[in-house]
Short mmCIF file of C-alpha atoms and ligand atoms in Angstrom, two decimals:
data_model
loop_
_atom_site.label_atom_id
_atom_site.label_comp_id
_atom_site.label_asym_id
_atom_site.label_seq_id
_atom_site.Cartn_x
_atom_site.Cartn_y
_atom_site.Cartn_z
CA MET A 1 98.04 52.62 75.22
CA LEU A 2 98.06 51.25 78.77
CA LYS A 3 96.44 53.11 81.62
CA MET A 4 98.73 53.72 84.62
CA GLU A 5 96.84 51.17 86.72
CA ASN A 6 97.44 48.48 84.09
CA ILE A 7 101.22 48.79 84.12
CA ASP A 8 101.52 46.20 86.90
CA GLY A 9 99.73 43.61 84.76
CA PHE A 10 101.99 44.54 81.87
CA LEU A 11 105.08 44.00 84.04
CA ARG A 12 103.71 40.51 84.95
CA GLU A 13 103.45 39.79 81.21
CA MET A 14 107.08 40.86 80.75
CA GLU A 15 108.13 38.62 83.65
CA ARG A 16 106.38 35.67 81.95
CA TYR A 17 108.06 36.50 78.64
CA ALA A 18 111.48 36.66 80.33
CA ARG A 19 110.88 33.30 82.03
CA GLU A 20 109.70 31.61 78.85
CA HIS A 21 112.53 33.01 76.73
CA GLU A 22 115.17 32.67 79.45
CA VAL A 23 116.04 36.35 79.44
CA PRO A 24 117.64 37.37 82.74
CA ILE A 25 115.82 40.32 84.32
CA LEU A 26 115.74 41.70 87.87
CA THR A 27 114.86 38.80 90.15
CA GLU A 28 111.70 38.91 92.23
CA ALA A 29 113.83 39.21 95.39
CA ALA A 30 115.83 42.17 94.03
CA ARG A 31 112.86 44.15 92.68
CA PRO A 32 111.81 45.77 96.00
CA VAL A 33 115.38 47.03 96.69
CA PHE A 34 115.55 48.45 93.16
CA SER A 35 112.09 50.07 93.31
CA GLN A 36 112.67 51.56 96.76
CA THR A 37 116.03 52.98 95.72
CA VAL A 38 114.48 54.63 92.65
CA ARG A 39 111.61 56.06 94.75
CA ARG A 40 113.98 57.31 97.42
CA THR A 41 116.23 58.99 94.83
CA ALA A 42 113.37 60.47 92.76
CA PRO A 43 115.69 60.78 89.75
CA LEU A 44 115.10 63.00 86.74
CA ARG A 45 117.67 61.39 84.43
CA ILE A 46 118.33 57.66 84.60
CA LEU A 47 121.08 55.75 82.79
CA GLU A 48 120.87 51.98 82.44
CA LEU A 49 123.55 49.63 81.12
CA GLY A 50 121.85 46.38 80.01
CA THR A 51 118.27 46.82 78.79
CA ALA A 52 117.36 43.20 77.93
CA ILE A 53 113.60 43.43 77.25
CA GLY A 54 113.12 46.76 79.03
CA TYR A 55 111.74 45.37 82.27
CA SER A 56 113.88 47.28 84.79
CA ALA A 57 113.61 50.38 82.57
CA LEU A 58 109.84 50.28 82.80
CA LEU A 59 109.94 49.57 86.53
CA ALA A 60 112.26 52.55 87.07
CA LEU A 61 109.96 54.82 85.05
CA ARG A 62 106.93 53.60 86.98
CA GLU A 63 108.67 54.53 90.23
CA SER A 64 109.82 57.96 89.00
CA PRO A 65 107.05 59.57 86.93
CA GLY A 66 109.13 62.69 86.17
CA ALA A 67 112.19 60.85 84.88
CA SER A 68 113.61 60.19 81.44
CA LEU A 69 115.87 57.20 80.82
CA VAL A 70 118.75 56.32 78.52
CA THR A 71 119.36 52.60 78.25
CA ILE A 72 122.08 50.67 76.39
CA GLU A 73 121.78 47.14 75.00
CA ARG A 74 124.30 45.35 72.82
CA ASP A 75 121.99 42.60 71.56
CA ALA A 76 120.02 44.04 68.64
CA ALA A 77 117.25 41.43 68.81
CA LEU A 78 116.69 42.03 72.52
CA ALA A 79 116.68 45.77 71.89
CA GLU A 80 113.91 45.30 69.30
CA THR A 81 111.88 43.31 71.82
CA ALA A 82 112.44 46.02 74.43
CA LYS A 83 111.31 48.67 71.94
CA ALA A 84 108.13 46.74 71.20
CA PHE A 85 107.32 46.30 74.90
CA LEU A 86 107.97 49.98 75.60
CA GLN A 87 105.74 51.03 72.70
CA ARG A 88 102.96 48.83 74.03
CA ALA A 89 103.38 50.37 77.49
CA GLY A 90 102.30 53.65 75.87
CA GLU A 91 103.57 57.12 75.12
CA ASN A 92 103.88 57.96 78.79
CA TYR A 93 106.72 55.43 78.92
CA ALA A 94 108.04 55.11 75.36
CA ALA A 95 108.50 58.87 74.95
CA ARG A 96 110.71 59.00 78.03
CA VAL A 97 113.15 56.31 76.83
CA THR A 98 116.20 56.58 74.58
CA LEU A 99 117.37 53.10 73.68
CA LEU A 100 120.91 52.87 72.32
CA VAL A 101 122.11 49.68 70.65
CA GLY A 102 125.78 48.82 71.06
CA GLU A 103 128.48 48.09 73.59
CA ALA A 104 128.08 50.21 76.70
CA GLU A 105 131.84 50.82 76.90
CA ASN A 106 131.76 52.36 73.38
CA LEU A 107 128.57 54.37 73.87
CA LEU A 108 129.26 55.85 77.31
CA PRO A 109 131.82 58.37 75.98
CA THR A 110 129.21 59.65 73.49
CA LEU A 111 126.75 60.62 76.26
CA SER A 112 126.59 64.03 77.84
CA GLY A 113 124.82 65.75 80.70
CA GLU A 114 124.27 64.54 84.22
CA PHE A 115 122.45 61.44 85.41
CA ASP A 116 121.18 61.17 88.96
CA PHE A 117 120.51 57.42 88.84
CA VAL A 118 122.70 54.84 87.09
CA PHE A 119 121.83 51.16 86.92
CA ILE A 120 124.71 48.86 85.98
CA ASP A 121 123.29 45.52 84.82
CA ALA A 122 125.38 44.46 81.80
CA ALA A 123 128.52 42.27 81.50
CA LYS A 124 129.58 41.55 85.09
CA SER A 125 133.25 41.24 84.18
CA ARG A 126 133.15 44.87 82.99
CA TYR A 127 131.68 46.45 86.14
CA PRO A 128 134.93 48.23 87.16
CA ASP A 129 135.15 49.71 83.62
CA PHE A 130 131.48 50.74 83.73
CA TRP A 131 132.03 52.43 87.10
CA LEU A 132 134.90 54.45 85.62
CA GLY A 133 132.94 55.11 82.41
CA VAL A 134 129.97 56.69 84.20
CA GLN A 135 131.93 58.91 86.62
CA SER A 136 131.95 61.97 84.34
CA LEU A 137 128.19 61.57 83.80
CA LEU A 138 127.15 61.63 87.46
CA ALA A 139 125.15 64.43 89.04
CA PRO A 140 126.51 65.70 92.38
CA ARG A 141 123.93 63.63 94.28
CA ALA A 142 123.75 60.61 92.03
CA VAL A 143 123.19 57.02 93.01
CA VAL A 144 124.85 54.11 91.21
CA VAL A 145 123.15 50.73 91.55
CA ALA A 146 124.86 47.52 90.38
CA ASP A 147 123.05 44.18 90.25
CA ASN A 148 124.47 40.68 90.77
CA VAL A 149 127.49 41.91 92.71
CA LEU A 150 127.49 38.86 95.01
CA PHE A 151 127.11 36.44 92.07
CA ARG A 152 125.77 33.21 93.58
CA GLY A 153 127.54 33.87 96.88
CA LEU A 154 130.94 33.45 95.22
CA VAL A 155 132.11 37.05 95.57
CA GLU A 156 132.35 37.43 99.35
CA GLY A 157 131.07 36.01 102.62
CA GLU A 158 130.56 32.44 103.67
CA GLY A 159 131.21 29.97 100.86
CA SER A 160 133.32 32.37 98.81
CA GLU A 161 136.69 31.29 100.28
CA ALA A 162 137.39 28.64 97.62
CA TRP A 163 139.11 29.78 94.41
CA PRO A 164 136.18 30.23 91.97
CA LYS A 165 135.93 27.65 89.22
CA HIS A 166 137.58 28.56 85.96
CA SER A 167 134.49 29.66 83.99
CA TYR A 168 133.51 32.18 86.71
CA ARG A 169 136.97 33.28 87.81
CA THR A 170 137.34 36.51 85.84
CA MET A 171 133.80 37.58 86.62
CA VAL A 172 134.13 36.89 90.35
CA LEU A 173 137.48 38.66 90.57
CA ARG A 174 136.09 41.68 88.71
CA LEU A 175 133.04 41.82 90.97
CA ARG A 176 135.35 41.74 94.02
CA GLU A 177 137.31 44.58 92.41
CA TYR A 178 134.06 46.48 91.81
CA LEU A 179 133.08 46.20 95.47
CA ARG A 180 136.54 47.31 96.59
CA ILE A 181 136.38 50.33 94.25
CA VAL A 182 132.91 51.48 95.31
CA ARG A 183 133.61 50.96 99.01
CA THR A 184 136.74 53.09 98.89
CA ALA A 185 135.59 55.70 96.33
CA PRO A 186 135.94 59.17 97.89
CA GLY A 187 132.58 60.94 98.22
CA PHE A 188 130.51 57.73 97.96
CA ARG A 189 128.74 55.64 100.57
CA THR A 190 127.98 52.08 99.50
CA GLU A 191 125.59 49.50 100.89
CA VAL A 192 125.40 45.96 99.51
CA PHE A 193 121.94 44.42 99.77
CA PRO A 194 121.99 40.60 99.80
CA GLU A 195 118.59 40.26 98.13
CA GLY A 196 118.57 38.33 94.86
CA ASP A 197 122.12 38.05 93.56
CA GLY A 198 123.30 41.05 95.59
CA MET A 199 122.78 44.71 94.75
CA ALA A 200 125.34 47.42 95.49
CA VAL A 201 123.89 50.88 96.01
CA SER A 202 126.45 53.70 96.02
CA TRP A 203 125.24 57.14 97.01
CA ARG A 204 127.29 60.12 96.04
CA ASP A 205 127.22 62.38 99.06
CA GLU A 206 129.27 65.36 97.95
C1 SAM B 1 120.77 40.99 83.16
S1 SAM B 1 120.39 41.56 81.57
C2 SAM B 1 119.60 43.12 81.87
C3 SAM B 1 118.29 42.99 82.58
C4 SAM B 1 117.50 44.27 82.69
N1 SAM B 1 118.30 45.35 83.26
C5 SAM B 1 116.29 44.02 83.56
O1 SAM B 1 116.46 43.80 84.77
O2 SAM B 1 115.18 44.02 83.05
C6 SAM B 1 121.93 42.07 80.93
C7 SAM B 1 121.86 42.65 79.53
O3 SAM B 1 123.06 43.34 79.27
C8 SAM B 1 123.41 43.18 77.93
N2 SAM B 1 124.85 43.45 77.85
C9 SAM B 1 125.87 42.66 78.29
N3 SAM B 1 127.04 43.26 78.10
C10 SAM B 1 126.79 44.46 77.53
C11 SAM B 1 127.60 45.54 77.09
N4 SAM B 1 128.91 45.49 77.21
N5 SAM B 1 126.99 46.62 76.56
C12 SAM B 1 125.64 46.67 76.45
N6 SAM B 1 124.82 45.68 76.83
C13 SAM B 1 125.37 44.59 77.38
C14 SAM B 1 123.02 41.74 77.61
O4 SAM B 1 122.83 41.56 76.23
C15 SAM B 1 121.75 41.59 78.45
O5 SAM B 1 120.60 41.83 77.68
#
């Protein structure tokens, strides 16, 4: 089992693994925004859509020692890798994680209770559906964080005026829809951080 002070080294090992195996995880630029948002929220129940190898899950748990986390991954092989990493991180982490294997859109309706921190980091073309799917699971003061919302600068701002090329079109249009939804959602305040690929943080203020 890893001692608390060794978790940073373990996260570096996971970053190397992700690089070598070309698994997309939180970019270096986006990590501080993510970590600070977790710290600021001090969540007790975290929900993550898109586990990959468990990197952001572990980071979130490092930043919120009292929290438990439910994470959903559709790729069974990646989920196995995540499980192995979490086990190696030790009981203090592994015991706090419930890893569900399957499509987030199918598993969300099976969840119950309230989450005070939701991290959306799965299929970008499904973000509007994920937003809808988590609404009934949100605590009154929840925060919903979505990664990659500016997708390579194609979603909004300078350089996004051209009609996106065919292979990205659906994704870009759905990400624009996501930003429109969160910015106009009653009871939420949203800030979009440009770091990395863009991270939308929506605080529920009710
Ligand atoms: C960007 S990666 C997640 C990275 C991870 N959150 C991190 O930063 O360490 C996205 C993951 O979402 C998974 N995924 C994509 N669509 C999904 C869906 N509909 N349901 C569940 N998982 C999905 C992919 O298999 C992939 O592993």
